[in-house]
Amino acid sequence: MSQSITNSNSLTKDQTDFYDRNGYLAPVPAVGSDMARNTLSKIESFETKHGEFPQKGLKAHLYLPWMEDIVRHPQILDAVETIIGPDILCWSSRFFIKNPGEKGFVSWHQDVTYWGLDVSENILTAWIAFTPATKANGVMKVIPGTHKKVVEHREGAASNMLLRGQEVAVEVNEKNAAFMELAAGEMSLHHGLIFHGSDNNYSDSRRVGFAVRYMPPRVKPLDGLPRDSAMLVRGEDHYGHFDLEPSAKSELDPDAVSFHKKATDTYQAINRAAANKHVETLKKQS
Ligand SMILES: O=C(O)CCC(=O)C(=O)O
């Protein structure tokens, strides 16, 4: 008799229906409280030794094997697989750390518009909490249902944690916001096009999160951008649209550090160029 194999953290039909309708899901179990505590202690030792993470912690999993363990965590991938299928690339990752009293908000934006990737694809972020994420410390908020259409963005908001300070150039009714509160070790999932952002941390505790961007290997980069890279974290890549990224042999291993520099320089170049490309998408939409 054949037995069906179920993944331990696969999402239910109700959860995927909710995600399809609303463009987000939270809270979802991720790495658990013990691993969250251990990883937080590694993050804080790294900060004590080296100061801030280079490039705002962009693609930190490329030079920190203990962050690659997070990016490849089976519980996270089981949930992601339910939404995007069995072949999974990690396109990028980034720390979002807010210290108490520090001004650092994230204005309403749609991620994929700046990523140089096909906006019609199922690209998502797993945002993993290493401390609790609460309304008081600036938890991420979303506007449910805004993931169906690309909108215009403007750049340069005064205080902002994003690389280009971008925000949607349409009115947002804050009353419709859903707050994705999380316990340490849990995650939220958000669609690459959902309007999302977060407020300053008004509490007296740190908010430490790590955003990991996942997509199926069939996703095509937009034409005319530098060749990009991504890490295959589950299944197979039959498309070859991206150079596959190597794992670091150890923390800050020199090959990994130099690869990371190259990959994040490319990321920044794509980020700059993609803003113009997404204006082309808007024109096609209208
Ligand atoms: O951590 C935050 O407050 C915002 C995160 C975010 O904008 C993202 O993951 O795309």
PDB file of N, CA and C in Angstrom, residues 53-131:
ATOM      1  N   PHE A  53      26.252  44.663  10.666  1.00  0.00           N
ATOM      2  CA  PHE A  53      26.439  43.751   9.524  1.00  0.00           C
ATOM      3  C   PHE A  53      26.677  44.567   8.254  1.00  0.00           C
ATOM      4  N   PRO A  54      27.622  44.109   7.388  1.00  0.00           N
ATOM      5  CA  PRO A  54      27.841  44.833   6.140  1.00  0.00           C
ATOM      6  C   PRO A  54      26.558  44.916   5.306  1.00  0.00           C
ATOM      7  N   GLN A  55      26.382  46.015   4.590  1.00  0.00           N
ATOM      8  CA  GLN A  55      25.244  46.208   3.665  1.00  0.00           C
ATOM      9  C   GLN A  55      23.911  45.923   4.340  1.00  0.00           C
ATOM     10  N   LYS A  56      23.724  46.440   5.557  1.00  0.00           N
ATOM     11  CA  LYS A  56      22.481  46.242   6.313  1.00  0.00           C
ATOM     12  C   LYS A  56      22.126  44.749   6.471  1.00  0.00           C
ATOM     13  N   GLY A  57      23.133  43.909   6.454  1.00  0.00           N
ATOM     14  CA  GLY A  57      22.873  42.477   6.651  1.00  0.00           C
ATOM     15  C   GLY A  57      22.311  41.791   5.425  1.00  0.00           C
ATOM     16  N   LEU A  58      22.479  42.423   4.264  1.00  0.00           N
ATOM     17  CA  LEU A  58      21.998  41.846   3.005  1.00  0.00           C
ATOM     18  C   LEU A  58      22.743  40.537   2.710  1.00  0.00           C
ATOM     19  N   LYS A  59      21.997  39.490   2.369  1.00  0.00           N
ATOM     20  CA  LYS A  59      22.552  38.187   2.000  1.00  0.00           C
ATOM     21  C   LYS A  59      23.577  37.678   3.019  1.00  0.00           C
ATOM     22  N   ALA A  60      23.300  37.899   4.304  1.00  0.00           N
ATOM     23  CA  ALA A  60      24.247  37.489   5.352  1.00  0.00           C
ATOM     24  C   ALA A  60      24.445  35.965   5.386  1.00  0.00           C
ATOM     25  N   HIS A  61      23.483  35.235   4.813  1.00  0.00           N
ATOM     26  CA  HIS A  61      23.618  33.765   4.808  1.00  0.00           C
ATOM     27  C   HIS A  61      24.768  33.304   3.918  1.00  0.00           C
ATOM     28  N   LEU A  62      25.316  34.231   3.092  1.00  0.00           N
ATOM     29  CA  LEU A  62      26.420  33.826   2.199  1.00  0.00           C
ATOM     30  C   LEU A  62      27.762  33.743   2.925  1.00  0.00           C
ATOM     31  N   TYR A  63      27.885  34.422   4.086  1.00  0.00           N
ATOM     32  CA  TYR A  63      29.158  34.342   4.820  1.00  0.00           C
ATOM     33  C   TYR A  63      28.991  33.867   6.270  1.00  0.00           C
ATOM     34  N   LEU A  64      27.728  33.581   6.671  1.00  0.00           N
ATOM     35  CA  LEU A  64      27.475  33.076   8.032  1.00  0.00           C
ATOM     36  C   LEU A  64      26.758  31.729   7.936  1.00  0.00           C
ATOM     37  N   PRO A  65      27.474  30.622   8.107  1.00  0.00           N
ATOM     38  CA  PRO A  65      26.812  29.317   7.968  1.00  0.00           C
ATOM     39  C   PRO A  65      25.609  29.162   8.898  1.00  0.00           C
ATOM     40  N   TRP A  66      25.643  29.792  10.085  1.00  0.00           N
ATOM     41  CA  TRP A  66      24.496  29.671  11.007  1.00  0.00           C
ATOM     42  C   TRP A  66      23.295  30.457  10.510  1.00  0.00           C
ATOM     43  N   MET A  67      23.465  31.411   9.592  1.00  0.00           N
ATOM     44  CA  MET A  67      22.296  32.033   8.969  1.00  0.00           C
ATOM     45  C   MET A  67      21.859  31.220   7.743  1.00  0.00           C
ATOM     46  N   GLU A  68      22.801  30.532   7.109  1.00  0.00           N
ATOM     47  CA  GLU A  68      22.389  29.617   6.025  1.00  0.00           C
ATOM     48  C   GLU A  68      21.508  28.508   6.610  1.00  0.00           C
ATOM     49  N   ASP A  69      21.812  28.086   7.852  1.00  0.00           N
ATOM     50  CA  ASP A  69      20.956  27.072   8.500  1.00  0.00           C
ATOM     51  C   ASP A  69      19.516  27.575   8.624  1.00  0.00           C
ATOM     52  N   ILE A  70      19.364  28.872   8.829  1.00  0.00           N
ATOM     53  CA  ILE A  70      18.009  29.448   8.931  1.00  0.00           C
ATOM     54  C   ILE A  70      17.339  29.421   7.546  1.00  0.00           C
ATOM     55  N   VAL A  71      18.076  29.902   6.543  1.00  0.00           N
ATOM     56  CA  VAL A  71      17.544  29.978   5.181  1.00  0.00           C
ATOM     57  C   VAL A  71      17.113  28.587   4.664  1.00  0.00           C
ATOM     58  N   ARG A  72      17.829  27.547   5.139  1.00  0.00           N
ATOM     59  CA  ARG A  72      17.537  26.171   4.702  1.00  0.00           C
ATOM     60  C   ARG A  72      16.693  25.402   5.714  1.00  0.00           C
ATOM     61  N   HIS A  73      16.188  26.071   6.729  1.00  0.00           N
ATOM     62  CA  HIS A  73      15.500  25.347   7.802  1.00  0.00           C
ATOM     63  C   HIS A  73      14.278  24.599   7.234  1.00  0.00           C
ATOM     64  N   PRO A  74      14.192  23.258   7.489  1.00  0.00           N
ATOM     65  CA  PRO A  74      13.111  22.474   6.868  1.00  0.00           C
ATOM     66  C   PRO A  74      11.707  22.948   7.221  1.00  0.00           C
ATOM     67  N   GLN A  75      11.524  23.441   8.452  1.00  0.00           N
ATOM     68  CA  GLN A  75      10.175  23.908   8.835  1.00  0.00           C
ATOM     69  C   GLN A  75       9.755  25.104   7.970  1.00  0.00           C
ATOM     70  N   ILE A  76      10.741  25.992   7.706  1.00  0.00           N
ATOM     71  CA  ILE A  76      10.443  27.170   6.881  1.00  0.00           C
ATOM     72  C   ILE A  76      10.159  26.715   5.446  1.00  0.00           C
ATOM     73  N   LEU A  77      11.023  25.828   4.948  1.00  0.00           N
ATOM     74  CA  LEU A  77      10.883  25.406   3.545  1.00  0.00           C
ATOM     75  C   LEU A  77       9.603  24.597   3.319  1.00  0.00           C
ATOM     76  N   ASP A  78       9.178  23.820   4.323  1.00  0.00           N
ATOM     77  CA  ASP A  78       7.917  23.074   4.166  1.00  0.00           C
ATOM     78  C   ASP A  78       6.757  24.033   3.908  1.00  0.00           C
ATOM     79  N   ALA A  79       6.719  25.104   4.694  1.00  0.00           N
ATOM     80  CA  ALA A  79       5.625  26.071   4.533  1.00  0.00           C
ATOM     81  C   ALA A  79       5.742  26.791   3.187  1.00  0.00           C
ATOM     82  N   VAL A  80       6.971  27.190   2.845  1.00  0.00           N
ATOM     83  CA  VAL A  80       7.195  27.913   1.581  1.00  0.00           C
ATOM     84  C   VAL A  80       6.838  27.011   0.394  1.00  0.00           C
ATOM     85  N   GLU A  81       7.220  25.735   0.505  1.00  0.00           N
ATOM     86  CA  GLU A  81       6.938  24.779  -0.586  1.00  0.00           C
ATOM     87  C   GLU A  81       5.444  24.682  -0.869  1.00  0.00           C
ATOM     88  N   THR A  82       4.630  24.763   0.171  1.00  0.00           N
ATOM     89  CA  THR A  82       3.177  24.666  -0.051  1.00  0.00           C
ATOM     90  C   THR A  82       2.718  25.777  -0.987  1.00  0.00           C
ATOM     91  N   ILE A  83       3.388  26.914  -0.936  1.00  0.00           N
ATOM     92  CA  ILE A  83       2.953  28.055  -1.755  1.00  0.00           C
ATOM     93  C   ILE A  83       3.646  28.102  -3.119  1.00  0.00           C
ATOM     94  N   ILE A  84       4.979  27.833  -3.143  1.00  0.00           N
ATOM     95  CA  ILE A  84       5.666  28.033  -4.443  1.00  0.00           C
ATOM     96  C   ILE A  84       6.121  26.739  -5.121  1.00  0.00           C
ATOM     97  N   GLY A  85       5.907  25.611  -4.466  1.00  0.00           N
ATOM     98  CA  GLY A  85       6.281  24.341  -5.102  1.00  0.00           C
ATOM     99  C   GLY A  85       7.612  23.806  -4.580  1.00  0.00           C
ATOM    100  N   PRO A  86       7.985  22.584  -5.041  1.00  0.00           N
ATOM    101  CA  PRO A  86       9.093  21.845  -4.420  1.00  0.00           C
ATOM    102  C   PRO A  86      10.495  22.348  -4.775  1.00  0.00           C
ATOM    103  N   ASP A  87      10.633  23.123  -5.847  1.00  0.00           N
ATOM    104  CA  ASP A  87      11.958  23.645  -6.213  1.00  0.00           C
ATOM    105  C   ASP A  87      12.046  25.082  -5.714  1.00  0.00           C
ATOM    106  N   ILE A  88      13.032  25.336  -4.872  1.00  0.00           N
ATOM    107  CA  ILE A  88      13.045  26.643  -4.184  1.00  0.00           C
ATOM    108  C   ILE A  88      14.431  27.288  -4.253  1.00  0.00           C
ATOM    109  N   LEU A  89      14.447  28.527  -4.744  1.00  0.00           N
ATOM    110  CA  LEU A  89      15.666  29.337  -4.684  1.00  0.00           C
ATOM    111  C   LEU A  89      15.505  30.364  -3.578  1.00  0.00           C
ATOM    112  N   CYS A  90      16.588  30.589  -2.836  1.00  0.00           N
ATOM    113  CA  CYS A  90      16.616  31.749  -1.939  1.00  0.00           C
ATOM    114  C   CYS A  90      17.300  32.855  -2.740  1.00  0.00           C
ATOM    115  N   TRP A  91      16.537  33.866  -3.106  1.00  0.00           N
ATOM    116  CA  TRP A  91      17.101  34.944  -3.937  1.00  0.00           C
ATOM    117  C   TRP A  91      17.903  35.929  -3.092  1.00  0.00           C
ATOM    118  N   SER A  92      17.416  36.174  -1.862  1.00  0.00           N
ATOM    119  CA  SER A  92      18.134  37.131  -1.014  1.00  0.00           C
ATOM    120  C   SER A  92      17.700  36.967   0.436  1.00  0.00           C
ATOM    121  N   SER A  93      18.381  37.687   1.309  1.00  0.00           N
ATOM    122  CA  SER A  93      17.991  37.721   2.717  1.00  0.00           C
ATOM    123  C   SER A  93      18.488  39.042   3.287  1.00  0.00           C
ATOM    124  N   ARG A  94      17.932  39.420   4.423  1.00  0.00           N
ATOM    125  CA  ARG A  94      18.371  40.687   5.040  1.00  0.00           C
ATOM    126  C   ARG A  94      17.926  40.782   6.483  1.00  0.00           C
ATOM    127  N   PHE A  95      18.811  41.259   7.347  1.00  0.00           N
ATOM    128  CA  PHE A  95      18.383  41.560   8.717  1.00  0.00           C
ATOM    129  C   PHE A  95      17.559  42.832   8.722  1.00  0.00           C
ATOM    130  N   PHE A  96      16.520  42.861   9.549  1.00  0.00           N
ATOM    131  CA  PHE A  96      15.807  44.105   9.864  1.00  0.00           C
ATOM    132  C   PHE A  96      15.833  44.235  11.381  1.00  0.00           C
ATOM    133  N   ILE A  97      16.768  45.033  11.873  1.00  0.00           N
ATOM    134  CA  ILE A  97      16.968  45.167  13.322  1.00  0.00           C
ATOM    135  C   ILE A  97      16.582  46.579  13.738  1.00  0.00           C
ATOM    136  N   LYS A  98      15.719  46.677  14.758  1.00  0.00           N
ATOM    137  CA  LYS A  98      15.344  48.002  15.281  1.00  0.00           C
ATOM    138  C   LYS A  98      15.696  48.044  16.753  1.00  0.00           C
ATOM    139  N   ASN A  99      16.591  48.952  17.096  1.00  0.00           N
ATOM    140  CA  ASN A  99      16.959  49.102  18.509  1.00  0.00           C
ATOM    141  C   ASN A  99      15.983  50.051  19.190  1.00  0.00           C
ATOM    142  N   PRO A 100      15.822  49.896  20.513  1.00  0.00           N
ATOM    143  CA  PRO A 100      14.881  50.760  21.218  1.00  0.00           C
ATOM    144  C   PRO A 100      15.234  52.231  21.016  1.00  0.00           C
ATOM    145  N   GLY A 101      14.233  53.043  20.753  1.00  0.00           N
ATOM    146  CA  GLY A 101      14.453  54.484  20.649  1.00  0.00           C
ATOM    147  C   GLY A 101      15.056  54.937  19.330  1.00  0.00           C
ATOM    148  N   GLU A 102      15.529  53.992  18.522  1.00  0.00           N
ATOM    149  CA  GLU A 102      16.168  54.344  17.246  1.00  0.00           C
ATOM    150  C   GLU A 102      15.072  54.647  16.232  1.00  0.00           C
ATOM    151  N   LYS A 103      15.279  55.701  15.406  1.00  0.00           N
ATOM    152  CA  LYS A 103      14.266  55.981  14.376  1.00  0.00           C
ATOM    153  C   LYS A 103      14.530  55.065  13.180  1.00  0.00           C
ATOM    154  N   GLY A 104      13.613  54.216  12.878  1.00  0.00           N
ATOM    155  CA  GLY A 104      13.785  53.323  11.738  1.00  0.00           C
ATOM    156  C   GLY A 104      12.435  52.765  11.353  1.00  0.00           C
ATOM    157  N   PHE A 105      11.769  53.474  10.455  1.00  0.00           N
ATOM    158  CA  PHE A 105      10.490  52.925  10.002  1.00  0.00           C
ATOM    159  C   PHE A 105      10.662  52.449   8.565  1.00  0.00           C
ATOM    160  N   VAL A 106       9.711  51.660   8.118  1.00  0.00           N
ATOM    161  CA  VAL A 106       9.714  51.192   6.732  1.00  0.00           C
ATOM    162  C   VAL A 106       8.411  51.675   6.101  1.00  0.00           C
ATOM    163  N   SER A 107       8.542  52.490   5.062  1.00  0.00           N
ATOM    164  CA  SER A 107       7.340  53.053   4.436  1.00  0.00           C
ATOM    165  C   SER A 107       6.628  51.983   3.602  1.00  0.00           C
ATOM    166  N   TRP A 108       5.356  52.214   3.327  1.00  0.00           N
ATOM    167  CA  TRP A 108       4.558  51.256   2.547  1.00  0.00           C
ATOM    168  C   TRP A 108       5.208  51.035   1.182  1.00  0.00           C
ATOM    169  N   HIS A 109       5.471  49.791   0.843  1.00  0.00           N
ATOM    170  CA  HIS A 109       6.081  49.510  -0.460  1.00  0.00           C
ATOM    171  C   HIS A 109       5.717  48.101  -0.919  1.00  0.00           C
ATOM    172  N   GLN A 110       5.993  47.851  -2.194  1.00  0.00           N
ATOM    173  CA  GLN A 110       5.829  46.516  -2.781  1.00  0.00           C
ATOM    174  C   GLN A 110       7.225  46.032  -3.149  1.00  0.00           C
ATOM    175  N   ASP A 111       7.642  44.895  -2.610  1.00  0.00           N
ATOM    176  CA  ASP A 111       9.032  44.446  -2.760  1.00  0.00           C
ATOM    177  C   ASP A 111       9.483  44.241  -4.201  1.00  0.00           C
ATOM    178  N   VAL A 112       8.733  43.456  -4.958  1.00  0.00           N
ATOM    179  CA  VAL A 112       9.263  42.947  -6.226  1.00  0.00           C
ATOM    180  C   VAL A 112       9.507  44.065  -7.244  1.00  0.00           C
ATOM    181  N   THR A 113       8.855  45.229  -7.024  1.00  0.00           N
ATOM    182  CA  THR A 113       9.045  46.336  -7.966  1.00  0.00           C
ATOM    183  C   THR A 113      10.503  46.790  -8.022  1.00  0.00           C
ATOM    184  N   TYR A 114      11.287  46.471  -6.984  1.00  0.00           N
ATOM    185  CA  TYR A 114      12.703  46.900  -6.964  1.00  0.00           C
ATOM    186  C   TYR A 114      13.669  45.727  -7.098  1.00  0.00           C
ATOM    187  N   TRP A 115      13.169  44.561  -7.406  1.00  0.00           N
ATOM    188  CA  TRP A 115      14.043  43.387  -7.395  1.00  0.00           C
ATOM    189  C   TRP A 115      14.496  42.929  -8.774  1.00  0.00           C
ATOM    190  N   GLY A 116      13.978  43.544  -9.836  1.00  0.00           N
ATOM    191  CA  GLY A 116      14.407  43.141 -11.176  1.00  0.00           C
ATOM    192  C   GLY A 116      13.910  41.757 -11.552  1.00  0.00           C
ATOM    193  N   LEU A 117      12.786  41.331 -10.948  1.00  0.00           N
ATOM    194  CA  LEU A 117      12.236  40.001 -11.219  1.00  0.00           C
ATOM    195  C   LEU A 117      10.831  40.158 -11.794  1.00  0.00           C
ATOM    196  N   ASP A 118      10.365  39.099 -12.461  1.00  0.00           N
ATOM    197  CA  ASP A 118       9.045  39.118 -13.074  1.00  0.00           C
ATOM    198  C   ASP A 118       7.967  39.297 -11.990  1.00  0.00           C
ATOM    199  N   VAL A 119       7.285  40.433 -12.019  1.00  0.00           N
ATOM    200  CA  VAL A 119       6.313  40.736 -10.957  1.00  0.00           C
ATOM    201  C   VAL A 119       5.090  39.817 -10.948  1.00  0.00           C
ATOM    202  N   SER A 120       4.864  39.093 -12.058  1.00  0.00           N
ATOM    203  CA  SER A 120       3.658  38.259 -12.090  1.00  0.00           C
ATOM    204  C   SER A 120       3.898  36.915 -11.401  1.00  0.00           C
ATOM    205  N   GLU A 121       5.097  36.674 -10.900  1.00  0.00           N
ATOM    206  CA  GLU A 121       5.446  35.373 -10.309  1.00  0.00           C
ATOM    207  C   GLU A 121       5.145  35.315  -8.811  1.00  0.00           C
ATOM    208  N   ASN A 122       5.148  34.080  -8.306  1.00  0.00           N
ATOM    209  CA  ASN A 122       4.857  33.835  -6.903  1.00  0.00           C
ATOM    210  C   ASN A 122       6.141  33.928  -6.071  1.00  0.00           C
ATOM    211  N   ILE A 123       6.518  35.136  -5.722  1.00  0.00           N
ATOM    212  CA  ILE A 123       7.761  35.360  -4.971  1.00  0.00           C
ATOM    213  C   ILE A 123       7.349  35.788  -3.572  1.00  0.00           C
ATOM    214  N   LEU A 124       7.981  35.238  -2.555  1.00  0.00           N
ATOM    215  CA  LEU A 124       7.518  35.587  -1.205  1.00  0.00           C
ATOM    216  C   LEU A 124       8.678  35.775  -0.239  1.00  0.00           C
ATOM    217  N   THR A 125       8.343  36.413   0.880  1.00  0.00           N
ATOM    218  CA  THR A 125       9.305  36.594   1.975  1.00  0.00           C
ATOM    219  C   THR A 125       8.838  35.844   3.205  1.00  0.00           C
ATOM    220  N   ALA A 126       9.773  35.093   3.803  1.00  0.00           N
ATOM    221  CA  ALA A 126       9.550  34.563   5.149  1.00  0.00           C
ATOM    222  C   ALA A 126      10.315  35.495   6.089  1.00  0.00           C
ATOM    223  N   TRP A 127       9.617  36.142   6.982  1.00  0.00           N
ATOM    224  CA  TRP A 127      10.251  37.092   7.932  1.00  0.00           C
ATOM    225  C   TRP A 127      10.295  36.380   9.278  1.00  0.00           C
ATOM    226  N   ILE A 128      11.530  36.029   9.681  1.00  0.00           N
ATOM    227  CA  ILE A 128      11.688  35.189  10.876  1.00  0.00           C
ATOM    228  C   ILE A 128      12.049  36.066  12.072  1.00  0.00           C
ATOM    229  N   ALA A 129      11.303  35.882  13.163  1.00  0.00           N
ATOM    230  CA  ALA A 129      11.511  36.700  14.363  1.00  0.00           C
ATOM    231  C   ALA A 129      12.505  36.023  15.309  1.00  0.00           C
ATOM    232  N   PHE A 130      13.558  36.742  15.684  1.00  0.00           N
ATOM    233  CA  PHE A 130      14.503  36.229  16.696  1.00  0.00           C
ATOM    234  C   PHE A 130      14.239  36.837  18.070  1.00  0.00           C
ATOM    235  N   THR A 131      13.408  37.914  18.089  1.00  0.00           N
ATOM    236  CA  THR A 131      12.848  38.440  19.336  1.00  0.00           C
ATOM    237  C   THR A 131      11.352  38.536  19.062  1.00  0.00           C
TER     238      THR A 131
END
